[in-house]
PDB file of C-alpha atoms in Angstrom:
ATOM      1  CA  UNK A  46       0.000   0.000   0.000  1.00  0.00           C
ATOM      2  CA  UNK A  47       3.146   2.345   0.040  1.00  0.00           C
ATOM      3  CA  UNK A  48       6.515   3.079  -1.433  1.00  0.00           C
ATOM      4  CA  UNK A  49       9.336   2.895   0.245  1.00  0.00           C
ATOM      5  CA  UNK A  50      11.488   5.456   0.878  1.00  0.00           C
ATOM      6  CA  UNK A  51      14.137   5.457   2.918  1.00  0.00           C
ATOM      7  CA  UNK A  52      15.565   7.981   4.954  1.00  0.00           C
ATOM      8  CA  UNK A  53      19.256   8.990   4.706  1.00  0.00           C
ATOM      9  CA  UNK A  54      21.990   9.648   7.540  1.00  0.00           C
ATOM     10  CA  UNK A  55      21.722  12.802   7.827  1.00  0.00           C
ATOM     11  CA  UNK A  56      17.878  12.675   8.074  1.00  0.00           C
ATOM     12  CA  UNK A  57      17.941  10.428  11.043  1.00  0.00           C
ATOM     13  CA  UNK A  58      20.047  12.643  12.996  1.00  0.00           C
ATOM     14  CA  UNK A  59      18.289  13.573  16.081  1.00  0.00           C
ATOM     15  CA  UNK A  60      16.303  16.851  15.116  1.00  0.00           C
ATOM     16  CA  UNK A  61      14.191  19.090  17.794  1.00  0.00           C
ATOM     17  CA  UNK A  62      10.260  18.927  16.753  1.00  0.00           C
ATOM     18  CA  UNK A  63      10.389  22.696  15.863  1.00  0.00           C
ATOM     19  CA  UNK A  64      13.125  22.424  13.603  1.00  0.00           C
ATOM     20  CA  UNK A  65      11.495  19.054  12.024  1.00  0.00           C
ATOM     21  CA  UNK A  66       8.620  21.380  11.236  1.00  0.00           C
ATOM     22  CA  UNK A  67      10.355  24.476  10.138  1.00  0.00           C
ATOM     23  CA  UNK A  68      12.512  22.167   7.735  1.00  0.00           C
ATOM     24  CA  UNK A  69       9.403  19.980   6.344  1.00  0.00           C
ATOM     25  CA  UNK A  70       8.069  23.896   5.209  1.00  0.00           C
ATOM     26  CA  UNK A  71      10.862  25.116   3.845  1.00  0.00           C
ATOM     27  CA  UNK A  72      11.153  21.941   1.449  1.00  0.00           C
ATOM     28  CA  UNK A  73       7.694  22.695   0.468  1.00  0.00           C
ATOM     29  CA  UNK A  74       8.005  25.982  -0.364  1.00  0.00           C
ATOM     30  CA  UNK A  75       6.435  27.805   2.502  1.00  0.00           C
ATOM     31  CA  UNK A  76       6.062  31.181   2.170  1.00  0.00           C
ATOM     32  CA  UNK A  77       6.873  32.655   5.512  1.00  0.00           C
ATOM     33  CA  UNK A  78       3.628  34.775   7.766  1.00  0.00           C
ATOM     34  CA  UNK A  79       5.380  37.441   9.278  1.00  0.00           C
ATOM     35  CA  UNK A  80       8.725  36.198   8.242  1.00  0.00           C
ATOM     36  CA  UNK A  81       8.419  33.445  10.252  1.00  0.00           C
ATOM     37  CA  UNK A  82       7.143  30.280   9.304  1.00  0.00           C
ATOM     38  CA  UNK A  83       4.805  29.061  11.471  1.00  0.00           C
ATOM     39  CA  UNK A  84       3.175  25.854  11.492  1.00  0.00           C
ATOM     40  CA  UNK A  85      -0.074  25.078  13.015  1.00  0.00           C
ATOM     41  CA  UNK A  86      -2.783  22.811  14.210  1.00  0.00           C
ATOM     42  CA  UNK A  87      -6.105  24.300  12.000  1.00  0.00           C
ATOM     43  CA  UNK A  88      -9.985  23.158  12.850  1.00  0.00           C
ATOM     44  CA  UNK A  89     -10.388  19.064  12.857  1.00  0.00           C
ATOM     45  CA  UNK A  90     -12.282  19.207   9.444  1.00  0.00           C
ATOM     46  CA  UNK A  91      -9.299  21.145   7.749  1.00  0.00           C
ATOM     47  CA  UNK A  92      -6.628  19.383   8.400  1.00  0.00           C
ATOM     48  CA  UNK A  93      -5.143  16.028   7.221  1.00  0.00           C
ATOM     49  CA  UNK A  94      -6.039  13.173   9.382  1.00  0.00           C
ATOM     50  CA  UNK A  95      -4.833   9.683   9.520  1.00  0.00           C
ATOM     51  CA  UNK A  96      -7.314   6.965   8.086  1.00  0.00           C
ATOM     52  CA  UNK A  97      -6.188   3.646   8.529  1.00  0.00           C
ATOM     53  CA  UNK A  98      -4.265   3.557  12.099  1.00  0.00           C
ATOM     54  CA  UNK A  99      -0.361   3.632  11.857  1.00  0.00           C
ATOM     55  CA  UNK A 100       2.127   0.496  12.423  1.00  0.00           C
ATOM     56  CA  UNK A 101       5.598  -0.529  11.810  1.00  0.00           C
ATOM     57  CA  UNK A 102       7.240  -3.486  10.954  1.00  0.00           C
ATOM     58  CA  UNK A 103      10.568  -5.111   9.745  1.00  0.00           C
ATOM     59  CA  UNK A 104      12.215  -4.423  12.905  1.00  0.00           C
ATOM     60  CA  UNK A 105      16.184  -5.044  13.525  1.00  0.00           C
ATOM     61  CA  UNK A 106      18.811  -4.586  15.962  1.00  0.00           C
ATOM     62  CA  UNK A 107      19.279  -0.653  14.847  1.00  0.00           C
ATOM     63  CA  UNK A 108      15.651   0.317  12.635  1.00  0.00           C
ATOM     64  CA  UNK A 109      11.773  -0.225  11.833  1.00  0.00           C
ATOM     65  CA  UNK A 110       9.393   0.962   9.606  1.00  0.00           C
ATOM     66  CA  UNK A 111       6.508   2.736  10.308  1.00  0.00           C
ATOM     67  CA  UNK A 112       3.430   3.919   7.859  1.00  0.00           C
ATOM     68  CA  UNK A 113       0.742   5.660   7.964  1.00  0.00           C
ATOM     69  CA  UNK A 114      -2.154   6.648   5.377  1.00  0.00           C
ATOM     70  CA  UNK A 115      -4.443  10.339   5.122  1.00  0.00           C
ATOM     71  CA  UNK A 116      -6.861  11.630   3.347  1.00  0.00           C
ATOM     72  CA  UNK A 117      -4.747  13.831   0.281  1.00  0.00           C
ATOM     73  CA  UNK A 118      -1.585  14.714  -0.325  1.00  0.00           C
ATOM     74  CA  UNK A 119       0.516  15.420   2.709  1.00  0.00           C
ATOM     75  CA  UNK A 120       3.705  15.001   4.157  1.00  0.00           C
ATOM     76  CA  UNK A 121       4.296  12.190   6.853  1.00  0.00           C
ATOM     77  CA  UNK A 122       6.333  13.517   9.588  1.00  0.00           C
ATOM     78  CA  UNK A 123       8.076  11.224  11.720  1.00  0.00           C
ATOM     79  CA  UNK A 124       9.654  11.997  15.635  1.00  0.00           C
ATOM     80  CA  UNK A 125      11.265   9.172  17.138  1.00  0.00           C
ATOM     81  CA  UNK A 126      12.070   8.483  20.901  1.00  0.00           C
ATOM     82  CA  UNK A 127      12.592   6.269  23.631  1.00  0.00           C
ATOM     83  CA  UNK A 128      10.296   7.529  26.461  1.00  0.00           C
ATOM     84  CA  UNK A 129       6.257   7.872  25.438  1.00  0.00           C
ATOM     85  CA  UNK A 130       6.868  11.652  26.862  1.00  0.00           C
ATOM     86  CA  UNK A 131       9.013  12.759  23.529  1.00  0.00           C
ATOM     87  CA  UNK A 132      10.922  14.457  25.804  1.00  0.00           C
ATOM     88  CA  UNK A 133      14.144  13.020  24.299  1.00  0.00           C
ATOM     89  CA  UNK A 134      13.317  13.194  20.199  1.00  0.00           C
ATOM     90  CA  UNK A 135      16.470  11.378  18.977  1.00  0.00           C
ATOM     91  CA  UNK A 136      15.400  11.681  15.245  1.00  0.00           C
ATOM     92  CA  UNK A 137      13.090  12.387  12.803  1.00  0.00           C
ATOM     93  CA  UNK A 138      12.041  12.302   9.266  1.00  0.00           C
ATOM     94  CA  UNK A 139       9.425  13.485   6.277  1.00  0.00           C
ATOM     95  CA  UNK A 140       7.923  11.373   3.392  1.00  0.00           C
ATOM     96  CA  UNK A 141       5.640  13.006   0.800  1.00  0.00           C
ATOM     97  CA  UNK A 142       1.849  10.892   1.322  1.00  0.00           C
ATOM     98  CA  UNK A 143       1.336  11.125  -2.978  1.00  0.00           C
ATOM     99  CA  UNK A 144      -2.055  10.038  -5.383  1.00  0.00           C
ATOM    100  CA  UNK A 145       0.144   7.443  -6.753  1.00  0.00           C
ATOM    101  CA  UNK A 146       0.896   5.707  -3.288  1.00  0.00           C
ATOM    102  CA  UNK A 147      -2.875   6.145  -2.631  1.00  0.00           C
ATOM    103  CA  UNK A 148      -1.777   8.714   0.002  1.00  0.00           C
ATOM    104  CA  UNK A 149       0.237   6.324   2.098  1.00  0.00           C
ATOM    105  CA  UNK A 150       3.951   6.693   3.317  1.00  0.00           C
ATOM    106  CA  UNK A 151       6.316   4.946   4.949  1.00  0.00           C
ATOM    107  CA  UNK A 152       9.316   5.775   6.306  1.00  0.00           C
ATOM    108  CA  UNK A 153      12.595   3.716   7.670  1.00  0.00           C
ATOM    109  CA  UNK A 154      13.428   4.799  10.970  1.00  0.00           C
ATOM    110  CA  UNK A 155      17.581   4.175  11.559  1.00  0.00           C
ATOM    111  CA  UNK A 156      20.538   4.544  14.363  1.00  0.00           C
ATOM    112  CA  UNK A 157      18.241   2.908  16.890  1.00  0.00           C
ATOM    113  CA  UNK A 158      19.387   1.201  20.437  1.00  0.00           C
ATOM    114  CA  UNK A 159      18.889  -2.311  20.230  1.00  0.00           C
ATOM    115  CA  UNK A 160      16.680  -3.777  22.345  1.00  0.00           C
ATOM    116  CA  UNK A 161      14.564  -0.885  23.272  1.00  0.00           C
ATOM    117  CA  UNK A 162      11.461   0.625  23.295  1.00  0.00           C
ATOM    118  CA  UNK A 163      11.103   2.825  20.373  1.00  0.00           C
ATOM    119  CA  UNK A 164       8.422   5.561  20.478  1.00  0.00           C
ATOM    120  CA  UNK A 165       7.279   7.206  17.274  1.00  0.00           C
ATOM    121  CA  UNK A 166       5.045  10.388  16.672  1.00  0.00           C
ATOM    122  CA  UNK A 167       3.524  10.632  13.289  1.00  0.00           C
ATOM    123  CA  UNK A 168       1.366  13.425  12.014  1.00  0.00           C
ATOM    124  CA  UNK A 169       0.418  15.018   8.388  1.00  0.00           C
ATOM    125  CA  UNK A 170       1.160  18.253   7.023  1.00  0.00           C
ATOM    126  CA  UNK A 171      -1.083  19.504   4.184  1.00  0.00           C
ATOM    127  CA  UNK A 172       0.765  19.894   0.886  1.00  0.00           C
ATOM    128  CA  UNK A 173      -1.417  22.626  -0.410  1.00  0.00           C
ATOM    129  CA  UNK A 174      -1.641  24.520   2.969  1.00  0.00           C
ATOM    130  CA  UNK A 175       2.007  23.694   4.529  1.00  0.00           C
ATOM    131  CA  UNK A 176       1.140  25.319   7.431  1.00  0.00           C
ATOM    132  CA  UNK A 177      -1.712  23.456   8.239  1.00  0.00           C
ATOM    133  CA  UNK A 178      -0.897  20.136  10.610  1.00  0.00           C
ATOM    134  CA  UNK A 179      -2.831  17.148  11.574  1.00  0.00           C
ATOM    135  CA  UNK A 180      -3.681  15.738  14.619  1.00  0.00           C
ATOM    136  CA  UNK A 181      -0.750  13.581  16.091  1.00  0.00           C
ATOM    137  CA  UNK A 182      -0.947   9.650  16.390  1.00  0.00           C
ATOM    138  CA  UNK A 183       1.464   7.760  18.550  1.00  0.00           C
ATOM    139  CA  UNK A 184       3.092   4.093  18.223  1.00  0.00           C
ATOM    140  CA  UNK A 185       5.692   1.753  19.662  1.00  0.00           C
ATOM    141  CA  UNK A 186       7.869  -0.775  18.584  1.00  0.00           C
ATOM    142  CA  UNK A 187      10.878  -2.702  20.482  1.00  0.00           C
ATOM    143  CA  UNK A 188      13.879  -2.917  18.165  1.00  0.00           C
ATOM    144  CA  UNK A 189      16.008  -6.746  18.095  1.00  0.00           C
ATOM    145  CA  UNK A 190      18.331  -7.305  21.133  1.00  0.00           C
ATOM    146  CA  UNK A 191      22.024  -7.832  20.529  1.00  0.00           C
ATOM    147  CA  UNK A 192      21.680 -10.148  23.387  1.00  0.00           C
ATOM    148  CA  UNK A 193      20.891 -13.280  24.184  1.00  0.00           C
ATOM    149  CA  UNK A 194      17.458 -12.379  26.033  1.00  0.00           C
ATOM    150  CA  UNK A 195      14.009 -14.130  25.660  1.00  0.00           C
ATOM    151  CA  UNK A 196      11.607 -12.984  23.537  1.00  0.00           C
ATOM    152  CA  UNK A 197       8.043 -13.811  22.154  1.00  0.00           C
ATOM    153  CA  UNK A 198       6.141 -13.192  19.469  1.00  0.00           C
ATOM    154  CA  UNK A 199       2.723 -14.587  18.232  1.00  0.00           C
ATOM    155  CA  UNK A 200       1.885 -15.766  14.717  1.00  0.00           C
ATOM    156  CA  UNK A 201      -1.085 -16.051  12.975  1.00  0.00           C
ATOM    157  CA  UNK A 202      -2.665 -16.139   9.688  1.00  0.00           C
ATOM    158  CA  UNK A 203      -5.664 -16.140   6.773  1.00  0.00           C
ATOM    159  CA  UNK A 204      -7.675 -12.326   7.724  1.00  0.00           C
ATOM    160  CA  UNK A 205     -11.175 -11.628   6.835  1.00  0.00           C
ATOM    161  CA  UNK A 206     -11.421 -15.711   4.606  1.00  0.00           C
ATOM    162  CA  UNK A 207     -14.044 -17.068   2.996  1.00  0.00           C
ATOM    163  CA  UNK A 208     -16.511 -13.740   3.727  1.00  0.00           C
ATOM    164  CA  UNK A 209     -16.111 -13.912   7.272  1.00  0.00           C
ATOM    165  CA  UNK A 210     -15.337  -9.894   7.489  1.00  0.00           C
ATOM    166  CA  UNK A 211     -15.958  -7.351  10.622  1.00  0.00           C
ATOM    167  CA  UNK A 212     -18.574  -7.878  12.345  1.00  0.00           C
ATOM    168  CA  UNK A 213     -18.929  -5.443  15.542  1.00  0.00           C
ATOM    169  CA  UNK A 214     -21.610  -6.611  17.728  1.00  0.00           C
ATOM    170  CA  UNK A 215     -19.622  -9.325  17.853  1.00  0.00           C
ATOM    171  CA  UNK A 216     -16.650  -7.365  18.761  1.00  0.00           C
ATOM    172  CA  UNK A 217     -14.753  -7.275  15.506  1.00  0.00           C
ATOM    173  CA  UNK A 218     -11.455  -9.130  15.300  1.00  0.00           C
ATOM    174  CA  UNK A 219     -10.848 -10.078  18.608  1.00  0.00           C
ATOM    175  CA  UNK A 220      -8.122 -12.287  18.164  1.00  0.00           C
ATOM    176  CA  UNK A 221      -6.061  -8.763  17.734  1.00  0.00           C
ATOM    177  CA  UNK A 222      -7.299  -7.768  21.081  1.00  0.00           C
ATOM    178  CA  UNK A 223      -6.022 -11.175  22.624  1.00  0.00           C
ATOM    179  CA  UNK A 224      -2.705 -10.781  21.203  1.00  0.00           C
ATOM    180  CA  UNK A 225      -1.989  -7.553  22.000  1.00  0.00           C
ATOM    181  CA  UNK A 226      -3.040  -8.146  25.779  1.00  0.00           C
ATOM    182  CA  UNK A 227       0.203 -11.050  25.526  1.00  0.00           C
ATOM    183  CA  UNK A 228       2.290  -8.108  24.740  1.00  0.00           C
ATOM    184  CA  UNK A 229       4.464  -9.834  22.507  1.00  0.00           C
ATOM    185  CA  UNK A 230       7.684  -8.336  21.110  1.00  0.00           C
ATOM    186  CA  UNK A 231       6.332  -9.242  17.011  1.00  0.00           C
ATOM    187  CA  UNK A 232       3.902 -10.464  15.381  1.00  0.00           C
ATOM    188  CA  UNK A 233       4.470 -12.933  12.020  1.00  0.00           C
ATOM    189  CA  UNK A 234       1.417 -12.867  10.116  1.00  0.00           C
ATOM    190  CA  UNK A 235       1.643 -15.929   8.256  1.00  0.00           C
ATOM    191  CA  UNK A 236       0.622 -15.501   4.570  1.00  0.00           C
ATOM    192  CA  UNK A 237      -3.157 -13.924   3.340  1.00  0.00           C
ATOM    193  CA  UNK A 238      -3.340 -10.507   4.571  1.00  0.00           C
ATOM    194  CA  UNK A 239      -6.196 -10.438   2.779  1.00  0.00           C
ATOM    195  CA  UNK A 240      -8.351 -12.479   0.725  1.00  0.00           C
ATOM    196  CA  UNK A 241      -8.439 -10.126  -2.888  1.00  0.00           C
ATOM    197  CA  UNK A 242     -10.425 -13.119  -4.675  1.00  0.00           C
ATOM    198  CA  UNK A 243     -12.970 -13.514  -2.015  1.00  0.00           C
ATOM    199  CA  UNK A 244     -15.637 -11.306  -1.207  1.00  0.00           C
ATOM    200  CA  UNK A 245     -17.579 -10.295   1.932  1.00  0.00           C
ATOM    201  CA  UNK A 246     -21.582  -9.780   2.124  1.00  0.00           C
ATOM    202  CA  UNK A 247     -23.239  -7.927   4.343  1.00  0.00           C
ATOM    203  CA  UNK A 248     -24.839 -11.640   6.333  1.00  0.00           C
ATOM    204  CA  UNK A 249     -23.513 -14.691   6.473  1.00  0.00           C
ATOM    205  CA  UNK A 250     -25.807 -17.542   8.135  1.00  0.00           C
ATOM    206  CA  UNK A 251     -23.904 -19.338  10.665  1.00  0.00           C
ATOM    207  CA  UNK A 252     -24.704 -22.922  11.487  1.00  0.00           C
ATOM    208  CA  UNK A 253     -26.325 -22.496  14.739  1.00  0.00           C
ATOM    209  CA  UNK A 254     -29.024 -20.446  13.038  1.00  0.00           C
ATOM    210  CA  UNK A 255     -27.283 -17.349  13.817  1.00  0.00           C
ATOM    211  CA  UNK A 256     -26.964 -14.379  11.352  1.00  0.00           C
ATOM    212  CA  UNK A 257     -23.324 -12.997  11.232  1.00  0.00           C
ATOM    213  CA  UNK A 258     -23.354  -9.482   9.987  1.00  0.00           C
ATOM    214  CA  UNK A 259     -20.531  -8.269   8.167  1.00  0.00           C
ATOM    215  CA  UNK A 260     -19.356  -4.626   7.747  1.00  0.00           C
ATOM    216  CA  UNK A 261     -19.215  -4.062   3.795  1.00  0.00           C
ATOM    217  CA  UNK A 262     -17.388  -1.865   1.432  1.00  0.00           C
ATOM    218  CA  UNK A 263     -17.631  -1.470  -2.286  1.00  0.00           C
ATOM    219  CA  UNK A 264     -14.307  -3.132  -2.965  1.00  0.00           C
ATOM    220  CA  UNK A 265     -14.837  -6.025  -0.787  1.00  0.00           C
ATOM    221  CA  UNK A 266     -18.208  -6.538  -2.216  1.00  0.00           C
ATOM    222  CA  UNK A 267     -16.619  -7.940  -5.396  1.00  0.00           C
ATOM    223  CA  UNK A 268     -13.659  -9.683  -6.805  1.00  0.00           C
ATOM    224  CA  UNK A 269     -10.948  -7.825  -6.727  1.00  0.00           C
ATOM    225  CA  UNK A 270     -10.183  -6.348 -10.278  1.00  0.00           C
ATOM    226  CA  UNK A 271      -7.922  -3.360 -10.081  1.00  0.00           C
ATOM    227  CA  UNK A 272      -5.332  -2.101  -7.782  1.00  0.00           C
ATOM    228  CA  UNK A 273      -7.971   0.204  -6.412  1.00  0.00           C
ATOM    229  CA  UNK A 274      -9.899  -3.079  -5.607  1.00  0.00           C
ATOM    230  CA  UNK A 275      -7.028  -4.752  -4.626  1.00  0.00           C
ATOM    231  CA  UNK A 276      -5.862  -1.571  -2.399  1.00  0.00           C
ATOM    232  CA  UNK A 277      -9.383  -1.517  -0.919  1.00  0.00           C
ATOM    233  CA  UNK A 278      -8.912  -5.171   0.890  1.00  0.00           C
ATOM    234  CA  UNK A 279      -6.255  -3.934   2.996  1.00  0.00           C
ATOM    235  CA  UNK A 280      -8.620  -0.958   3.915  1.00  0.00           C
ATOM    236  CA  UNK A 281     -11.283  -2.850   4.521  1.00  0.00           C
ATOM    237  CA  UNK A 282      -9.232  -4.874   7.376  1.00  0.00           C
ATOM    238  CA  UNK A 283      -7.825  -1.727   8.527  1.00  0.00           C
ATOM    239  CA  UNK A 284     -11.773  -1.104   9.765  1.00  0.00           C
ATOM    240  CA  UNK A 285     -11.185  -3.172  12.743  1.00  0.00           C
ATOM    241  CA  UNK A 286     -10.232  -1.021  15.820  1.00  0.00           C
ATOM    242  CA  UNK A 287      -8.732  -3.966  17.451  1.00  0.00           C
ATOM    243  CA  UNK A 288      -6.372  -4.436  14.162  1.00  0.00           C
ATOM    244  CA  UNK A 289      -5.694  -0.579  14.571  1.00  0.00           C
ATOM    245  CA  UNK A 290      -4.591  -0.880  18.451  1.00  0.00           C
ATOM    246  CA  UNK A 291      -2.549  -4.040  17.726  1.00  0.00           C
ATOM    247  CA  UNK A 292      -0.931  -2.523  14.794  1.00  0.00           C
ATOM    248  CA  UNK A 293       0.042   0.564  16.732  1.00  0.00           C
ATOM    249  CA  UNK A 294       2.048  -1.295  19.317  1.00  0.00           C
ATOM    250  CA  UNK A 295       3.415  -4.499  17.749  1.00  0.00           C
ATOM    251  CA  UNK A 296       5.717  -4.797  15.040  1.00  0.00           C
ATOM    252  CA  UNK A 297       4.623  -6.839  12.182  1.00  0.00           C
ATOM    253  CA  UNK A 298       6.934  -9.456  10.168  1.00  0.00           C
ATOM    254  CA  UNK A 299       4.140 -10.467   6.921  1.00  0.00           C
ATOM    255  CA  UNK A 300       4.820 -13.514   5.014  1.00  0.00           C
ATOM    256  CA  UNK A 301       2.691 -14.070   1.965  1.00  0.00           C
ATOM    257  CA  UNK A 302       0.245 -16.658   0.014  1.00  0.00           C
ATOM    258  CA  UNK A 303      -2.042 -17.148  -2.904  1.00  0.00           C
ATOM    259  CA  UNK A 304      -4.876 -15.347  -1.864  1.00  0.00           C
ATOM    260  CA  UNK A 305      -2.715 -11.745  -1.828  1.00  0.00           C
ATOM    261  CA  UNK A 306      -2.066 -11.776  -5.454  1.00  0.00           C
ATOM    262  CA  UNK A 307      -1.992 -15.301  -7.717  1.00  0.00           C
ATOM    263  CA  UNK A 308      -5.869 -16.317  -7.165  1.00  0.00           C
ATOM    264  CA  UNK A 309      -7.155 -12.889  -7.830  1.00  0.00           C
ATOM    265  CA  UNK A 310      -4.719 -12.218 -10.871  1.00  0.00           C
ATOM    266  CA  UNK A 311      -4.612 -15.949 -11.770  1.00  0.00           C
ATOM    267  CA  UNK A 312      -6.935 -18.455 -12.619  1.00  0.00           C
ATOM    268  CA  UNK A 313      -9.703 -16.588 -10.875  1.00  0.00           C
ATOM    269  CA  UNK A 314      -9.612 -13.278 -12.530  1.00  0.00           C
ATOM    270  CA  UNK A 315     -10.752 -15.035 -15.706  1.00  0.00           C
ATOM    271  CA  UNK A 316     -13.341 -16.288 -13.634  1.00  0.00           C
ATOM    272  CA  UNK A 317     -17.369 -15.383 -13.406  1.00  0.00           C
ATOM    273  CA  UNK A 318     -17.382 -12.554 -10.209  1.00  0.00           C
ATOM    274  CA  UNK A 319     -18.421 -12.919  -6.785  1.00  0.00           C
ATOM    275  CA  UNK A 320     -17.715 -17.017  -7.281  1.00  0.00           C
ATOM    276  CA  UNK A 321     -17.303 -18.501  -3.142  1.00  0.00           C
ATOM    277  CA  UNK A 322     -14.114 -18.468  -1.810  1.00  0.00           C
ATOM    278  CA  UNK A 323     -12.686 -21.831  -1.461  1.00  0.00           C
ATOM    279  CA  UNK A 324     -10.824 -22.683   1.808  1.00  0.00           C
ATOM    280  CA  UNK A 325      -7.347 -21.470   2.501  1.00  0.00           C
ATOM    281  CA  UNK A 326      -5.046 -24.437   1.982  1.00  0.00           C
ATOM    282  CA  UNK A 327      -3.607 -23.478   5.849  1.00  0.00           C
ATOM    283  CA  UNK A 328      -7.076 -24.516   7.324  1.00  0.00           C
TER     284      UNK A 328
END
């Protein structure tokens, strides 16, 4: 859902917040108010906001990546630190949030400790109005140990299959919720992310008689066909607020299967729409 770019050395030297700011405006072409540049938060429906929840993933010994999605074309701007207060920003970083990346970003984050718990601030700035800042959202992540301490992680697999979707007076994804409460150092998520050649209906009977009622979108409602389809999958999971919390605070290692990409572009894309989705071969 993003390109990558990454940052350099000398944009992961430790930089105050103001002078993050004040350098994210001049690259854009700010012209100054007063002389000064001065960047601000405007009124909630003005200002970019963050859509999908923010995560990170990849982690190592010494970096992670983070992303983030908003609504238009923004810049991503990135404070890192070890304490949740901020109150020792050790780096920071911009992307540029483009059409062609369907507004996402995401960013590697570099020079870390290892072993530690890495705090990161991300907010957007509006391209069009540079001085005009969303609100902030705040993750975690715990970098690799160069030690030989325990860890643990958690693993799982096969998201929103054969129509089973969101459904929230059931609590949504719960199994999110669980894991997170283990507070486990990463998370492998074992091949299909998403299921882009299976679709998702607002009811699905259940076999005790029970109705299961699905949140539905427009691209989960069909096959998916184009990247926009295949985009909105990943959006559609990104619905869940336990997905959001879990995503926030644990760093994600994703593996991959058939159901991201080779049924939906493969044999099945040829196929009549809206067909069942057969079982995943994990199951």
């Amino acid at each position: 859902m993003a390109v990558l770019v990454p940052t350099t050395k000398a944009l992961t030297r430790a930089l105050t917040r103001r002078r993050l700011l004040v350098a994210g405006a001049a690259s854009a072409g700010l012209t100054a108010l007063g002389g000064i540049a001065k960047p601000h938060l405007s009124r909630a429906a003005d200002r970019p906001r963050i859509t999908h929840g923010i995560q990170s993933g990849d982690v190592t010994t010494e970096s992670g990546l983070v992303w983030a999605r908003t609504d238009r074309p923004a810049r991503m701007l990135v404070e890192v630190a070890t304490t949740d207060s901020f109150k020792d920003i050790r780096a920071g970083t911009y992307v540029d949030a483009l059409p062609e990346s369907d507004f996402t970003a995401k960013a590697l984050i570099e020079d870390l400790p290892a072993g530690a718990d890495i705090f990161y601030r991300i907010r957007f700035q509006d391209l069009a109005s540079p001085t005009v800042l969303g609100a902030p959202t705040v993750g975690r992540f715990r970098t690799a140990p160069d030690d030989r301490r325990s860890l643990s992680f958690v693993w799982s697999g096969d998201t929103a299959g054969q129509g089973w979707g969101i459904d929230e007076a059931r609590g949504g994804m719960r199994t999110y919720a669980t894991m997170l409460a283990n507070k486990p150092d990463f998370f492998i998520h074992s091949g299909d992310t998403i299921y882009a050649d299976c679709t998702i209906q607002p009811r699905r009977q259940m076999p005790n008689g029970e109705v299961w009622r699905n949140i539905v979108t427009e691209e989960k409602e069909r096959v998916a066909e184009t990247l926009a389809d295949y985009r909105g999958n990943y959006k559609y999971n990104l619905l869940d607020a336990n997905m959001r919390a879990f995503n926030a605070q644990v760093p994600i290692f994703a593996q991959w299967d058939d159901h991201e990409v080779r049924d939906d572009w493969g044999r099945r894309a040829a196929a009549p729409r809206n067909l069942p989705c057969p079982p995943a071969s994990k199951h």
